[in-house]
Short mmCIF file of C-alpha atoms in Angstrom, two decimals:
data_model
loop_
_atom_site.label_atom_id
_atom_site.label_comp_id
_atom_site.label_asym_id
_atom_site.label_seq_id
_atom_site.Cartn_x
_atom_site.Cartn_y
_atom_site.Cartn_z
CA UNK A 4 -0.21 22.25 -7.65
CA UNK A 5 -1.44 21.56 -11.20
CA UNK A 6 -2.36 17.91 -11.87
CA UNK A 7 0.80 17.38 -13.92
CA UNK A 8 3.05 19.84 -12.08
CA UNK A 9 5.07 17.09 -10.46
CA UNK A 10 6.14 15.43 -13.70
CA UNK A 11 8.79 17.93 -14.71
CA UNK A 12 10.37 17.90 -11.26
CA UNK A 13 10.07 14.12 -11.09
CA UNK A 14 12.20 13.68 -14.18
CA UNK A 15 15.45 13.30 -12.20
CA UNK A 16 13.89 10.24 -10.51
CA UNK A 17 12.48 8.96 -13.79
CA UNK A 18 15.75 9.57 -15.66
CA UNK A 19 17.69 7.77 -12.95
CA UNK A 20 15.42 4.72 -13.31
CA UNK A 21 15.78 4.81 -17.09
CA UNK A 22 19.59 5.03 -16.88
CA UNK A 23 19.73 2.18 -14.36
CA UNK A 24 17.56 0.03 -16.64
CA UNK A 25 19.89 0.79 -19.57
CA UNK A 26 22.96 -0.08 -17.47
CA UNK A 27 21.36 -3.36 -16.44
CA UNK A 28 20.63 -4.08 -20.10
CA UNK A 29 24.25 -3.48 -21.01
CA UNK A 30 25.25 -5.75 -18.14
CA UNK A 31 23.19 -8.58 -19.59
CA UNK A 32 20.05 -8.37 -17.42
CA UNK A 33 17.30 -9.24 -19.89
CA UNK A 34 14.20 -9.05 -17.70
CA UNK A 35 13.82 -6.28 -15.11
CA UNK A 36 11.03 -4.41 -13.36
CA UNK A 37 11.07 -0.67 -12.76
CA UNK A 38 9.28 0.12 -9.50
CA UNK A 39 7.63 3.53 -9.50
CA UNK A 40 4.74 4.37 -7.13
CA UNK A 41 1.23 4.93 -8.46
CA UNK A 42 0.98 8.45 -9.83
CA UNK A 43 4.73 8.97 -10.15
CA UNK A 44 4.94 8.77 -13.93
CA UNK A 45 5.50 5.15 -15.04
CA UNK A 46 4.25 6.05 -18.50
CA UNK A 47 6.81 8.89 -18.67
CA UNK A 48 9.53 6.36 -17.86
CA UNK A 49 8.21 4.07 -20.61
CA UNK A 50 8.19 6.99 -23.08
CA UNK A 51 11.84 7.81 -22.30
CA UNK A 52 12.88 4.17 -22.75
CA UNK A 53 10.95 3.83 -26.01
CA UNK A 54 12.36 7.07 -27.45
CA UNK A 55 15.86 5.79 -26.61
CA UNK A 56 15.20 2.41 -28.26
CA UNK A 57 13.66 3.99 -31.37
CA UNK A 58 16.64 6.34 -31.73
CA UNK A 59 18.81 3.23 -32.07
CA UNK A 60 16.52 1.75 -34.73
CA UNK A 61 14.86 -0.75 -32.39
CA UNK A 62 11.14 -1.57 -32.50
CA UNK A 63 9.27 -1.75 -29.20
CA UNK A 64 6.15 -3.68 -28.18
CA UNK A 65 4.31 -2.04 -25.28
CA UNK A 66 1.98 -4.70 -23.82
CA UNK A 67 -1.08 -4.03 -21.60
CA UNK A 68 -3.73 -6.30 -20.15
CA UNK A 69 -6.96 -4.39 -20.89
CA UNK A 70 -8.54 -2.63 -23.86
CA UNK A 71 -8.84 0.64 -21.93
CA UNK A 72 -5.16 0.59 -21.04
CA UNK A 73 -4.18 -0.16 -24.65
CA UNK A 74 -6.17 2.85 -25.84
CA UNK A 75 -4.79 5.10 -23.09
CA UNK A 76 -1.17 4.05 -23.68
CA UNK A 77 -1.44 4.53 -27.45
CA UNK A 78 -2.79 8.05 -26.95
CA UNK A 79 -0.08 9.03 -24.45
CA UNK A 80 2.75 7.63 -26.58
CA UNK A 81 1.47 9.46 -29.67
CA UNK A 82 1.23 12.71 -27.69
CA UNK A 83 4.92 12.34 -26.82
CA UNK A 84 5.83 12.34 -30.52
CA UNK A 85 6.22 8.58 -31.02
CA UNK A 86 4.96 6.82 -34.12
CA UNK A 87 2.49 4.23 -32.80
CA UNK A 88 0.58 1.25 -34.16
CA UNK A 89 -1.88 -1.01 -32.31
CA UNK A 90 -2.20 -4.79 -32.04
CA UNK A 91 -5.59 -5.32 -30.42
CA UNK A 92 -8.45 -7.33 -31.91
CA UNK A 93 -10.41 -5.52 -34.61
CA UNK A 94 -8.63 -2.28 -33.71
CA UNK A 95 -5.31 -3.56 -35.10
CA UNK A 96 -3.57 -1.06 -37.40
CA UNK A 97 -0.11 0.16 -38.48
CA UNK A 98 1.68 -3.07 -37.60
CA UNK A 99 4.87 -1.69 -39.17
CA UNK A 100 5.13 1.29 -36.74
CA UNK A 101 8.29 1.69 -34.61
CA UNK A 102 6.11 1.33 -31.48
CA UNK A 103 3.34 -1.25 -31.24
CA UNK A 104 0.88 -0.98 -28.32
CA UNK A 105 -0.49 -4.48 -27.81
CA UNK A 106 -3.24 -6.29 -25.94
CA UNK A 107 -1.77 -9.36 -24.21
CA UNK A 108 -4.86 -11.35 -25.24
CA UNK A 109 -4.32 -10.56 -28.93
CA UNK A 110 -0.59 -11.29 -28.62
CA UNK A 111 -1.45 -14.67 -27.08
CA UNK A 112 -3.49 -15.53 -30.19
CA UNK A 113 -1.38 -13.93 -32.95
CA UNK A 114 2.11 -13.43 -31.57
CA UNK A 115 4.33 -10.37 -32.16
CA UNK A 116 5.90 -9.24 -35.44
CA UNK A 117 9.23 -10.97 -36.00
CA UNK A 118 11.25 -7.75 -35.93
CA UNK A 119 10.30 -6.57 -32.41
CA UNK A 120 13.48 -5.82 -30.46
CA UNK A 121 12.26 -4.80 -26.96
CA UNK A 122 9.19 -5.64 -24.88
CA UNK A 123 7.77 -3.22 -22.28
CA UNK A 124 5.03 -4.62 -20.00
CA UNK A 125 2.59 -2.33 -18.21
CA UNK A 126 1.30 -3.37 -14.74
CA UNK A 127 3.94 -6.10 -14.66
CA UNK A 128 2.91 -7.39 -11.21
CA UNK A 129 0.35 -9.51 -13.07
CA UNK A 130 2.94 -11.40 -15.15
CA UNK A 131 3.59 -14.31 -12.76
CA UNK A 132 -0.10 -15.11 -12.38
CA UNK A 133 -0.91 -14.98 -16.12
CA UNK A 134 -0.23 -17.87 -18.48
CA UNK A 135 -0.46 -15.43 -21.42
CA UNK A 136 2.33 -13.25 -20.03
CA UNK A 137 4.51 -16.21 -19.03
CA UNK A 138 4.13 -17.72 -22.50
CA UNK A 139 5.09 -14.34 -24.01
CA UNK A 140 8.36 -14.33 -22.04
CA UNK A 141 9.03 -17.99 -22.85
CA UNK A 142 8.43 -17.50 -26.58
CA UNK A 143 10.53 -14.33 -26.87
CA UNK A 144 13.13 -15.30 -24.29
CA UNK A 145 16.00 -13.68 -26.20
CA UNK A 146 14.44 -10.20 -26.10
CA UNK A 147 15.03 -7.68 -23.30
CA UNK A 148 11.89 -7.13 -21.22
CA UNK A 149 11.17 -4.15 -18.98
CA UNK A 150 8.19 -4.35 -16.63
CA UNK A 151 6.54 -1.34 -14.98
CA UNK A 152 4.79 -1.68 -11.64
CA UNK A 153 3.89 0.10 -8.42
CA UNK A 154 3.63 -3.26 -6.63
CA UNK A 155 6.47 -5.54 -7.79
CA UNK A 156 6.19 -8.06 -4.95
CA UNK A 157 3.57 -10.43 -6.35
CA UNK A 158 4.32 -14.09 -5.72
CA UNK A 159 6.55 -15.75 -8.33
CA UNK A 160 7.90 -12.65 -10.12
CA UNK A 161 11.42 -13.84 -9.36
CA UNK A 162 10.77 -17.55 -9.93
CA UNK A 163 13.33 -19.53 -11.98
CA UNK A 164 12.17 -21.13 -15.26
CA UNK A 165 14.30 -23.47 -17.34
CA UNK A 166 12.68 -22.07 -20.51
CA UNK A 167 14.18 -18.69 -19.62
CA UNK A 168 17.47 -19.95 -18.27
CA UNK A 169 16.83 -17.76 -15.23
CA UNK A 170 14.19 -15.90 -13.26
CA UNK A 171 10.97 -14.48 -14.70
CA UNK A 172 12.35 -11.08 -13.69
CA UNK A 173 15.95 -10.77 -12.62
CA UNK A 174 16.12 -7.37 -10.96
CA UNK A 175 14.10 -4.45 -9.55
CA UNK A 176 15.08 -0.88 -10.41
CA UNK A 177 13.61 1.66 -7.97
CA UNK A 178 12.67 5.09 -9.31
CA UNK A 179 11.55 6.53 -5.94
CA UNK A 180 9.64 5.55 -2.81
CA UNK A 181 6.10 6.64 -1.95
CA UNK A 182 7.32 8.45 1.15
CA UNK A 183 9.98 10.38 -0.80
CA UNK A 184 7.41 11.57 -3.31
CA UNK A 185 4.93 12.58 -0.59
CA UNK A 186 7.62 14.49 1.31
CA UNK A 187 8.52 16.38 -1.88
CA UNK A 188 4.89 17.10 -2.79
CA UNK A 189 4.61 14.85 -5.87
CA UNK A 190 2.00 12.64 -4.16
CA UNK A 191 -0.38 13.46 -1.32
CA UNK A 192 -0.64 11.66 2.00
CA UNK A 193 -3.94 10.21 3.18
CA UNK A 194 -6.27 10.13 6.17
CA UNK A 195 -8.04 6.83 6.78
CA UNK A 196 -11.33 6.34 8.61
CA UNK A 197 -12.66 2.85 9.38
CA UNK A 198 -16.30 3.35 10.44
CA UNK A 199 -17.50 -0.23 9.98
CA UNK A 200 -16.13 -3.69 9.28
CA UNK A 201 -18.17 -6.65 7.97
CA UNK A 202 -18.23 -10.06 9.62
CA UNK A 203 -15.97 -12.23 7.45
CA UNK A 204 -15.79 -15.24 9.74
CA UNK A 205 -17.41 -17.54 7.17
CA UNK A 206 -15.40 -16.38 4.15
CA UNK A 207 -12.76 -18.79 2.84
CA UNK A 208 -9.30 -17.81 1.58
CA UNK A 209 -8.07 -18.53 -1.97
CA UNK A 210 -5.03 -17.54 -4.01
CA UNK A 211 -5.61 -14.49 -6.23
CA UNK A 212 -4.11 -13.49 -9.60
CA UNK A 213 -1.09 -11.97 -7.84
CA UNK A 214 -0.32 -15.22 -6.00
CA UNK A 215 -1.48 -13.80 -2.65
CA UNK A 216 -4.03 -15.27 -0.25
CA UNK A 217 -7.26 -13.30 -0.46
CA UNK A 218 -10.96 -13.76 0.21
CA UNK A 219 -13.20 -15.98 -1.91
CA UNK A 220 -15.05 -13.35 -3.96
CA UNK A 221 -18.38 -15.18 -4.18
CA UNK A 222 -18.55 -15.70 -0.41
CA UNK A 223 -17.23 -12.20 0.19
CA UNK A 224 -20.01 -10.65 -1.91
CA UNK A 225 -22.64 -12.44 0.18
CA UNK A 226 -21.03 -11.19 3.40
CA UNK A 227 -20.80 -7.49 2.46
CA UNK A 228 -23.72 -6.81 0.10
CA UNK A 229 -26.26 -6.10 2.84
CA UNK A 230 -28.60 -3.10 3.12
CA UNK A 231 -27.27 -2.00 6.53
CA UNK A 232 -23.65 -2.01 5.34
CA UNK A 233 -24.43 -0.25 2.06
CA UNK A 234 -26.52 2.39 3.84
CA UNK A 235 -23.71 2.95 6.32
CA UNK A 236 -21.32 3.71 3.44
CA UNK A 237 -23.54 6.58 2.29
CA UNK A 238 -24.00 7.97 5.81
CA UNK A 239 -20.28 8.10 6.52
CA UNK A 240 -19.51 9.58 3.10
CA UNK A 241 -21.87 12.46 3.95
CA UNK A 242 -20.07 13.02 7.26
CA UNK A 243 -16.43 12.61 6.21
CA UNK A 244 -15.94 13.02 2.45
CA UNK A 245 -16.60 16.78 2.21
CA UNK A 246 -18.45 16.22 -1.11
CA UNK A 247 -15.16 15.46 -2.91
CA UNK A 248 -15.02 13.38 -6.12
CA UNK A 249 -15.04 9.75 -5.00
CA UNK A 250 -14.16 6.31 -6.31
CA UNK A 251 -15.68 3.25 -4.63
CA UNK A 252 -14.37 -0.31 -4.88
CA UNK A 253 -17.04 -2.97 -4.30
CA UNK A 254 -16.95 -6.75 -4.05
CA UNK A 255 -19.17 -7.69 -6.99
CA UNK A 256 -21.00 -6.00 -9.85
CA UNK A 257 -24.31 -6.35 -7.98
CA UNK A 258 -22.75 -4.85 -4.85
CA UNK A 259 -21.31 -1.94 -6.83
CA UNK A 260 -24.69 -1.23 -8.43
CA UNK A 261 -26.39 -1.33 -5.02
CA UNK A 262 -23.91 1.21 -3.65
CA UNK A 263 -24.44 3.55 -6.61
CA UNK A 264 -28.21 3.16 -6.24
CA UNK A 265 -28.08 4.08 -2.52
CA UNK A 266 -26.06 7.20 -3.26
CA UNK A 267 -28.52 8.27 -5.94
CA UNK A 268 -31.46 7.62 -3.60
CA UNK A 269 -29.78 9.93 -1.08
CA UNK A 270 -29.53 12.70 -3.71
CA UNK A 271 -25.81 12.16 -4.43
CA UNK A 272 -25.04 11.60 -8.12
CA UNK A 273 -23.35 8.22 -8.61
CA UNK A 274 -22.71 5.79 -11.46
CA UNK A 275 -21.46 2.22 -11.80
CA UNK A 276 -18.92 0.94 -14.33
CA UNK A 277 -17.68 -2.59 -15.06
CA UNK A 278 -15.93 -4.64 -17.73
CA UNK A 279 -19.23 -5.13 -19.60
CA UNK A 280 -19.89 -1.39 -19.96
CA UNK A 281 -19.53 -0.62 -23.67
CA UNK A 282 -16.77 1.76 -24.72
CA UNK A 283 -18.99 4.73 -25.62
CA UNK A 284 -20.94 4.51 -22.36
CA UNK A 285 -17.69 4.09 -20.42
CA UNK A 286 -16.25 7.28 -21.92
CA UNK A 287 -19.46 9.15 -21.05
CA UNK A 288 -19.40 7.97 -17.42
CA UNK A 289 -15.75 8.92 -16.94
CA UNK A 290 -16.33 12.30 -18.61
CA UNK A 291 -19.18 13.03 -16.17
CA UNK A 292 -16.96 12.02 -13.23
CA UNK A 293 -14.16 14.25 -14.49
CA UNK A 294 -16.50 17.23 -14.97
CA UNK A 295 -17.99 16.82 -11.49
CA UNK A 296 -21.47 16.02 -12.78
CA UNK A 297 -21.11 12.59 -11.14
CA UNK A 298 -19.71 12.68 -7.58
CA UNK A 299 -19.23 8.95 -6.94
CA UNK A 300 -18.12 6.27 -9.38
CA UNK A 301 -18.46 2.70 -8.18
CA UNK A 302 -16.72 -0.37 -9.61
CA UNK A 303 -15.25 -3.73 -8.63
CA UNK A 304 -11.70 -3.46 -9.93
CA UNK A 305 -11.66 -2.02 -13.44
CA UNK A 306 -10.44 1.37 -12.14
CA UNK A 307 -7.73 -0.10 -9.87
CA UNK A 308 -5.07 0.10 -12.59
CA UNK A 309 -4.33 2.78 -15.14
CA UNK A 310 -7.18 5.15 -14.27
CA UNK A 311 -5.90 8.72 -13.83
CA UNK A 312 -8.10 11.38 -12.27
CA UNK A 313 -6.02 13.58 -9.91
CA UNK A 314 -9.12 15.49 -8.75
CA UNK A 315 -10.46 12.30 -7.14
CA UNK A 316 -9.93 12.91 -3.43
CA UNK A 317 -11.85 10.09 -1.70
CA UNK A 318 -11.71 6.31 -1.95
CA UNK A 319 -14.41 4.13 -0.42
CA UNK A 320 -13.14 0.59 0.14
CA UNK A 321 -16.18 -1.66 0.44
CA UNK A 322 -14.15 -4.65 -0.78
CA UNK A 323 -12.26 -6.40 2.04
CA UNK A 324 -8.87 -7.70 0.93
CA UNK A 325 -5.78 -9.34 2.35
CA UNK A 326 -3.83 -8.65 -0.84
CA UNK A 327 -1.20 -5.95 -0.38
CA UNK A 328 -0.96 -5.58 -4.17
CA UNK A 329 -4.70 -4.97 -4.55
CA UNK A 330 -4.76 -2.56 -1.57
CA UNK A 331 -1.88 -0.44 -2.91
CA UNK A 332 -3.30 -0.35 -6.43
CA UNK A 333 -6.76 0.76 -5.27
CA UNK A 334 -5.51 3.36 -2.77
CA UNK A 335 -3.14 4.79 -5.37
CA UNK A 336 -6.11 6.18 -7.31
CA UNK A 337 -6.49 9.06 -4.82
CA UNK A 338 -2.85 9.89 -4.03
CA UNK A 339 -2.18 12.14 -7.02
CA UNK A 340 -1.83 15.87 -6.21
CA UNK A 341 -4.44 18.38 -7.33
CA UNK A 342 -5.15 22.07 -6.53
CA UNK A 343 -6.48 22.46 -2.96
CA UNK A 344 -6.16 18.71 -2.39
CA UNK A 345 -4.02 18.66 0.75
CA UNK A 346 -4.64 15.03 1.72
CA UNK A 347 -6.66 12.17 0.30
CA UNK A 348 -9.41 10.51 2.35
CA UNK A 349 -9.91 6.75 2.51
CA UNK A 350 -13.14 5.41 4.01
CA UNK A 351 -12.29 1.82 4.85
CA UNK A 352 -15.43 -0.27 5.37
CA UNK A 353 -13.41 -3.47 5.00
CA UNK A 354 -10.83 -3.65 7.80
CA UNK A 355 -8.03 -3.67 5.20
CA UNK A 356 -5.98 -0.82 6.70
CA UNK A 357 -5.85 -2.60 10.07
CA UNK A 358 -4.63 -5.77 8.35
CA UNK A 359 -2.24 -4.28 5.78
CA UNK A 360 -1.16 -0.89 7.13
CA UNK A 361 -1.18 2.51 5.43
CA UNK A 362 -0.84 2.41 1.62
CA UNK A 363 1.87 5.06 1.99
CA UNK A 364 4.10 2.80 4.14
CA UNK A 365 7.40 1.51 2.75
CA UNK A 366 6.89 -1.60 0.61
CA UNK A 367 8.77 -4.93 0.46
CA UNK A 368 10.73 -4.33 -2.75
CA UNK A 369 11.95 -7.86 -3.27
CA UNK A 370 11.26 -10.28 -6.10
CA UNK A 371 9.49 -13.39 -4.80
CA UNK A 372 11.06 -16.63 -6.03
CA UNK A 373 7.81 -18.57 -5.76
CA UNK A 374 9.25 -21.13 -3.34
CA UNK A 375 7.02 -22.39 -0.54
CA UNK A 376 8.19 -20.94 2.75
CA UNK A 377 8.63 -23.26 5.72
CA UNK A 378 6.60 -22.17 8.76
CA UNK A 379 8.65 -19.56 10.58
CA UNK A 380 11.56 -19.75 8.11
CA UNK A 381 12.93 -16.32 7.37
CA UNK A 382 9.94 -14.78 9.07
CA UNK A 383 10.60 -11.18 9.97
CA UNK A 384 9.11 -9.31 12.88
CA UNK A 385 5.64 -8.15 11.93
CA UNK A 386 5.40 -4.39 11.81
CA UNK A 387 2.70 -2.78 13.99
CA UNK A 388 -0.45 -1.81 12.11
CA UNK A 389 -2.74 1.25 12.33
CA UNK A 390 -5.42 1.25 15.02
CA UNK A 391 -8.88 2.81 14.95
CA UNK A 392 -9.62 5.77 17.21
CA UNK A 393 -12.55 4.73 19.43
CA UNK A 394 -13.96 8.27 19.24
CA UNK A 395 -13.91 9.28 15.54
CA UNK A 396 -12.92 6.04 13.68
CA UNK A 397 -9.75 7.67 12.29
CA UNK A 398 -7.08 5.04 11.58
CA UNK A 399 -4.10 6.21 13.63
CA UNK A 400 -0.73 5.28 12.08
CA UNK A 401 1.35 2.72 13.98
CA UNK A 402 2.88 4.04 17.23
CA UNK A 403 0.73 7.18 17.22
CA UNK A 404 -1.11 7.41 20.56
CA UNK A 405 -2.99 10.73 20.32
CA UNK A 406 -5.56 10.78 17.49
CA UNK A 407 -4.51 13.37 14.85
CA UNK A 408 -8.16 13.87 13.85
CA UNK A 409 -9.98 14.44 17.16
CA UNK A 410 -7.14 14.74 19.70
CA UNK A 411 -8.27 11.82 21.90
CA UNK A 412 -5.41 10.25 23.86
CA UNK A 413 -6.82 6.99 25.28
CA UNK A 414 -5.65 6.01 28.73
CA UNK A 415 -3.07 3.30 28.45
CA UNK A 416 -3.86 0.01 30.18
CA UNK A 417 -1.87 0.08 33.41
CA UNK A 418 0.09 -2.88 34.67
CA UNK A 419 0.57 -1.12 38.02
CA UNK A 420 -1.84 -0.76 40.92
CA UNK A 421 -1.27 1.01 44.24
CA UNK A 422 -2.12 -0.82 47.47
CA UNK A 423 -1.72 0.02 51.17
CA UNK A 424 1.64 -1.00 52.53
CA UNK A 425 3.53 -1.01 49.25
CA UNK A 426 4.11 1.55 46.54
CA UNK A 427 3.32 -0.53 43.46
CA UNK A 428 2.65 -4.07 42.43
CA UNK A 429 3.21 -5.54 39.01
CA UNK A 430 0.22 -7.56 37.89
CA UNK A 431 1.32 -10.78 36.23
CA UNK A 432 -2.04 -12.36 35.59
CA UNK A 433 -1.68 -11.77 31.84
CA UNK A 434 1.19 -11.43 29.40
CA UNK A 435 1.85 -7.79 28.42
CA UNK A 436 1.43 -7.02 24.72
CA UNK A 437 4.26 -5.81 22.52
CA UNK A 438 2.47 -2.48 22.17
CA UNK A 439 2.40 -2.04 25.96
CA UNK A 440 6.09 -2.91 26.19
CA UNK A 441 6.90 -0.43 23.43
CA UNK A 442 4.87 2.30 25.16
CA UNK A 443 6.66 1.71 28.50
CA UNK A 444 10.10 1.68 26.87
CA UNK A 445 9.35 4.83 24.84
CA UNK A 446 8.36 6.66 28.03
CA UNK A 447 11.56 5.52 29.75
CA UNK A 448 13.56 6.95 26.85
CA UNK A 449 11.83 10.32 27.35
CA UNK A 450 12.61 10.19 31.08
CA UNK A 451 16.23 9.37 30.24
CA UNK A 452 16.51 12.74 28.53
CA UNK A 453 14.54 14.67 31.16
CA UNK A 454 16.37 13.14 34.12
CA UNK A 455 19.80 12.88 32.43
CA UNK A 456 20.08 9.15 33.11
CA UNK A 457 23.05 7.06 32.08
CA UNK A 458 22.57 5.36 28.67
CA UNK A 459 21.93 1.94 30.23
CA UNK A 460 19.44 2.94 32.90
CA UNK A 461 16.24 2.86 30.79
CA UNK A 462 17.00 -0.75 29.84
CA UNK A 463 17.57 -1.66 33.48
CA UNK A 464 14.25 -0.12 34.58
CA UNK A 465 12.54 -1.95 31.72
CA UNK A 466 14.10 -5.21 32.97
CA UNK A 467 12.82 -4.48 36.51
CA UNK A 468 9.29 -4.35 35.10
CA UNK A 469 9.30 -7.16 32.53
CA UNK A 470 12.13 -9.39 33.69
CA UNK A 471 14.11 -9.05 30.45
CA UNK A 472 16.01 -6.31 28.66
CA UNK A 473 14.20 -4.57 25.77
CA UNK A 474 14.68 -6.41 22.50
CA UNK A 475 13.43 -5.48 19.02
CA UNK A 476 11.74 -2.28 20.22
CA UNK A 477 11.87 1.11 18.52
CA UNK A 478 13.92 3.87 20.17
CA UNK A 479 11.10 6.42 19.90
CA UNK A 480 10.70 8.68 22.99
CA UNK A 481 7.20 9.44 24.23
CA UNK A 482 5.94 11.64 27.15
CA UNK A 483 5.79 9.60 30.36
CA UNK A 484 2.47 9.00 32.15
CA UNK A 485 2.13 9.31 35.91
CA UNK A 486 1.93 5.51 36.21
CA UNK A 487 5.35 5.11 34.61
CA UNK A 488 6.79 7.86 36.79
CA UNK A 489 5.34 6.08 39.84
CA UNK A 490 7.02 2.85 38.81
CA UNK A 491 10.38 4.60 38.36
CA UNK A 492 9.97 6.26 41.77
CA UNK A 493 9.21 2.90 43.36
CA UNK A 494 12.40 1.43 41.91
CA UNK A 495 14.37 4.38 43.23
CA UNK A 496 12.88 3.97 46.72
CA UNK A 497 13.51 0.22 46.65
CA UNK A 498 17.10 0.83 45.60
CA UNK A 499 17.68 3.40 48.39
CA UNK A 500 16.08 1.12 50.99
CA UNK A 501 18.22 -1.80 49.85
CA UNK A 502 21.37 0.32 50.12
CA UNK A 503 20.40 1.52 53.62
CA UNK A 504 19.71 -2.05 54.72
CA UNK A 505 23.01 -3.19 53.27
CA UNK A 506 24.82 -0.33 55.07
CA UNK A 507 23.03 -1.19 58.36
CA UNK A 508 23.95 -4.84 58.06
CA UNK A 509 27.58 -3.91 57.39
CA UNK A 510 27.66 -1.61 60.47
CA UNK A 511 26.18 -4.34 62.65
CA UNK A 512 28.84 -6.82 61.72
CA UNK A 513 31.61 -7.24 64.36
#
C-alpha cells in the first residue's frame, strides 16, 4: 500500500466525523473533540472543516503547540488549496488570511484577531493541562472550538468551568477505532517484544501534563541511563528489528544521546534530535532518516506528536511510562502502512506494554470531568494485560496462551494432583488467580461443545472446583488440557458413585 493510499478510502470515516461535528455545532455544542487514531488523517478532517467554514465566509484559527507542528500544518493546509497566514513569533505573516495557523505560545502573548469565527486545536489532549489553552477557551468562550486528538481521555478535558458556562469540552465525536482501521488495512498491527525492564523501585510518581500519574523524569533518567541497559537496546535491535527504520524514545536528552552513540559505535547510523536542535539541522536529520541514510533516530518526546514517516517500522521504548496518553502517542508513530510493512515492531525496554496493554487495544473514549474519584468508586474490572513469552520475550496479547512468535505453549500451573486412593485432590493452599480461573472455564466451554453438555453444566463443574459459579469471565473456548479432563472425569465418577450409593441405601431400606 502506498503511504497515503488509505486516505481516499478513509474519507467516509473522516466525512462522517466532519458531519457529526457540524450537526453538534448546529445543536449548540460549542466545544467538541474529534477522536481519530494516530495515522488516520486528523489533518484531512481539519482541512474539510476549514474548507466548509471558509465557504461560509468564516475565518478559522488552527492552533498548535510547537513550532514544527505550526510549520507542518501551514504547509498541509496550503497544499489543500486554502489561503493561509501564520501567527508565530517572528514568522508571523498574512494576518488577514481566511485561515491562520497559530502557535499557542504566541496567541497567549498577542491574542487572536478580533474577526476569528472558529478555533481548531491540534493535539487537543493537552488542553486541560495547559494554562495557555485554558485561557484561550476562557477568553474566546463564545466561539465554537473543535479539538483533534488520538487520545481524548486526558484528565480534566470534560471538567466544568464557570467561565465557560459548561465543560472544557462537551462531547467526543469518533471518526473510527484503531481496530477498525487495522482490520481494513488503513493502519498496521504491531508485534511487541519486551527483552529487558529497568528497576524502577526508587522512582517516585508525579502528575504529568495530561493529568495522569507518571514517573518523575529526573529520577527515571538516573534509573535507566546505564551502560548495560543502553547496550542491551542495541543488541536486541540487531536481533529483532530486521534493519528497519527506527524511532527511539528515551528518558532524557543525555539518555537519548547515549543511545544514539551506542548505535553508531556498533556501526548502525543513528542521530539524536531534541527541542534545542535548530530548525535547519532538524530538517537535515529528518531528511536523512527519511532517505534511509540514518537508520535510528533517538529523541525524548519531540517526535511523539505530529511526526509522519510511514516507512518507520520499529519503535524502541527506552522511556518507562504509566501514561496511557504518552504510550499511545509514541506507539502511533510506527502504525502507519507502508509498502512491504506488514506489521510494526515495538521493542519495549520499559515494561510499559505489560502495564498499559497493546497500543492497538480499544481506548476509554470518555471525557474526564476532573473530579477526584473515591477509592473503589465506579471502578471497573481491570482488563488482563499482555504477558511476556519466557522463551523469546514476545509480548503475547491478553488471553493468548501459545506464543505467536515462537510457538511455545507454557504448561499451565495445575491445581490438581493425583494421589493413591483418590483420583484428584484440589490444592487449597493458595488462592487461584483470575487468569487460572479463566483458563479452566475456557477449557470447560470447549468440552461443552465436544461432549455436547447441557448449557449449565460447565458452570456447575466450575463451581465444583472453585466453590462458586463463574462470574465476570470471558466466554472464550480453549482446548482442554489432560488435567482439566481428569478433573471432569473425577466429577463424573464421584457423581456415579454417589448415585449408586444412594440407590443401594434406598434398596436396603425396609
